[in-house]
XYZ file of C-alpha atoms in Angstrom:
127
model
C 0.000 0.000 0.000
C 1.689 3.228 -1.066
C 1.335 5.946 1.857
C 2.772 9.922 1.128
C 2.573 11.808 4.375
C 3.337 15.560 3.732
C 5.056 17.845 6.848
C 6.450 20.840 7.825
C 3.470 23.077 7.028
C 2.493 26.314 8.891
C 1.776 30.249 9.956
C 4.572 32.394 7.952
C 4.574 36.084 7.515
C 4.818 37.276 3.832
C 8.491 37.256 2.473
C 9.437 34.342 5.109
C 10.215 30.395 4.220
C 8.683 27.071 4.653
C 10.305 23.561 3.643
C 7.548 20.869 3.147
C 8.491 17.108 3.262
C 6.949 13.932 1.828
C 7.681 11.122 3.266
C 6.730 7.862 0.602
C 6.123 4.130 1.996
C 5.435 0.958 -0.350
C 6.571 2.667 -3.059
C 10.682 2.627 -4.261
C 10.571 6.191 -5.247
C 14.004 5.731 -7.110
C 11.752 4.760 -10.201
C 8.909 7.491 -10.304
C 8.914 11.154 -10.755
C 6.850 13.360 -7.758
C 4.683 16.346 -7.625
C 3.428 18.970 -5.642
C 0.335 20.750 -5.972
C -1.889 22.928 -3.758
C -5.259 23.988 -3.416
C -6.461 27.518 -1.657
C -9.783 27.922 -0.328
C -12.601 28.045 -3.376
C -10.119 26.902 -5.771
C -9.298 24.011 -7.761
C -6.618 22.039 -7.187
C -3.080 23.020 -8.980
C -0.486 21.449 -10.381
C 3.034 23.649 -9.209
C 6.099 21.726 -9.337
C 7.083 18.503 -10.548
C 10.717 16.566 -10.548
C 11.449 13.496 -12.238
C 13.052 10.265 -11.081
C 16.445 11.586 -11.104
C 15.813 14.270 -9.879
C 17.931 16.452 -12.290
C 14.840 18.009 -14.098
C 12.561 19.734 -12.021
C 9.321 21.822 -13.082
C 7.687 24.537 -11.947
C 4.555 26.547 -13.123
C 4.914 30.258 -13.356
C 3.135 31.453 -10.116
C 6.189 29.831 -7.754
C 9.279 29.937 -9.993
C 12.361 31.321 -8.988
C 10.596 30.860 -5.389
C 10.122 27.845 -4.402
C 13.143 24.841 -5.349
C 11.382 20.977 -5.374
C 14.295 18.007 -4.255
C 13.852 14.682 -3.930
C 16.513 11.994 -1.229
C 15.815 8.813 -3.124
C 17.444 7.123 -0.339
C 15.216 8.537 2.109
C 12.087 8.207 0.172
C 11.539 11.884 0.428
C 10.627 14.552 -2.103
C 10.988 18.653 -0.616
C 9.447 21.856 -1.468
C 11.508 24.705 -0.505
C 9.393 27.695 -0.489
C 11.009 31.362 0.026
C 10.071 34.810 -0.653
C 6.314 33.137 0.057
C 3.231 35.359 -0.847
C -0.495 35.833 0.952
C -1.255 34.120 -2.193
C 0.206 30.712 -1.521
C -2.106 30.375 0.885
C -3.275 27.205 0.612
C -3.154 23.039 1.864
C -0.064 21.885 -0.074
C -0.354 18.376 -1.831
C 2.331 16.149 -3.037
C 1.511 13.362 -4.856
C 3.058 10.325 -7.267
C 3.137 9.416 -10.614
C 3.291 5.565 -10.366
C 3.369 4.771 -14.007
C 6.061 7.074 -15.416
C 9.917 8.351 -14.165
C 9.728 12.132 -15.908
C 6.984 14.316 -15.544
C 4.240 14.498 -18.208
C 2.251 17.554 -17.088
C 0.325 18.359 -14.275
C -2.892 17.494 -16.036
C -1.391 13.882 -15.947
C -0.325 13.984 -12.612
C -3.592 14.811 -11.321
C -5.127 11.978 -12.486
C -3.112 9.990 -10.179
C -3.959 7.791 -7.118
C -1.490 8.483 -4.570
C -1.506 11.614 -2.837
C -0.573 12.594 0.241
C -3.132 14.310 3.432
C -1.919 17.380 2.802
C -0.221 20.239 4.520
C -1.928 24.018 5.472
C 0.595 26.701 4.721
C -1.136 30.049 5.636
C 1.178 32.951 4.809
C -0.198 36.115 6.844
C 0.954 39.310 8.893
């Protein structure tokens, strides 16, 4: 049974940073590339950063490039989400989630579609 358990969410004042973690179980994430995506109150769900197996191509959409830096510890089963310079906007319960079927990322549209996502984690960014 594959398990993702996202951490390290939280209060932040604009301009301040946040690492998230997720933490992958029955799954040898050495083989499949990860996602994050997030999902503010009244919104859909969004695709924002993806990294493939090897971690040596990562993805981001507009909104959080150049912000926030997605990592993955193969050894450790762990993909990161490094998020500086964070916004009110980012507000929002941060999801990561696996793409069992495929080592690179094939667009968030894709990833979506997948069945293993983490709980998620609230990031509230507010003075």
């Amino acid at each position: 049974q594959v398990q993702l358990v996202e951490s390290g969410g939280g209060l932040v004042q604009p301009g301040g940073s946040l690492t998230l973690s997720c933490t992958v179980s029955g799954l040898t994430l050495d083989y499949y590339a990860m996602g994050w995506f997030r999902q503010a109150p009244g919104k859909e769900r969004e695709g924002i950063s993806c990294i493939n197996s090897s971690g040596d191509s990562p993805d981001y959409v507009d909104a959080v490039k150049g912000r926030f830096t997605i990592s993955r510890d193969n050894a450790q089963n762990t993909v990161y989400l490094q998020m500086n310079s964070l916004k009110p906007e980012d507000t929002a319960v941060y999801y990561c989630v696996a793409d069992v079927i495929s080592d690179s990322c094939s667009g968030y549209e894709w990833l979506a579609h997948s069945d293993a996502w983490g709980q998620g984690t609230q990031v509230t960014v507010s003075s």
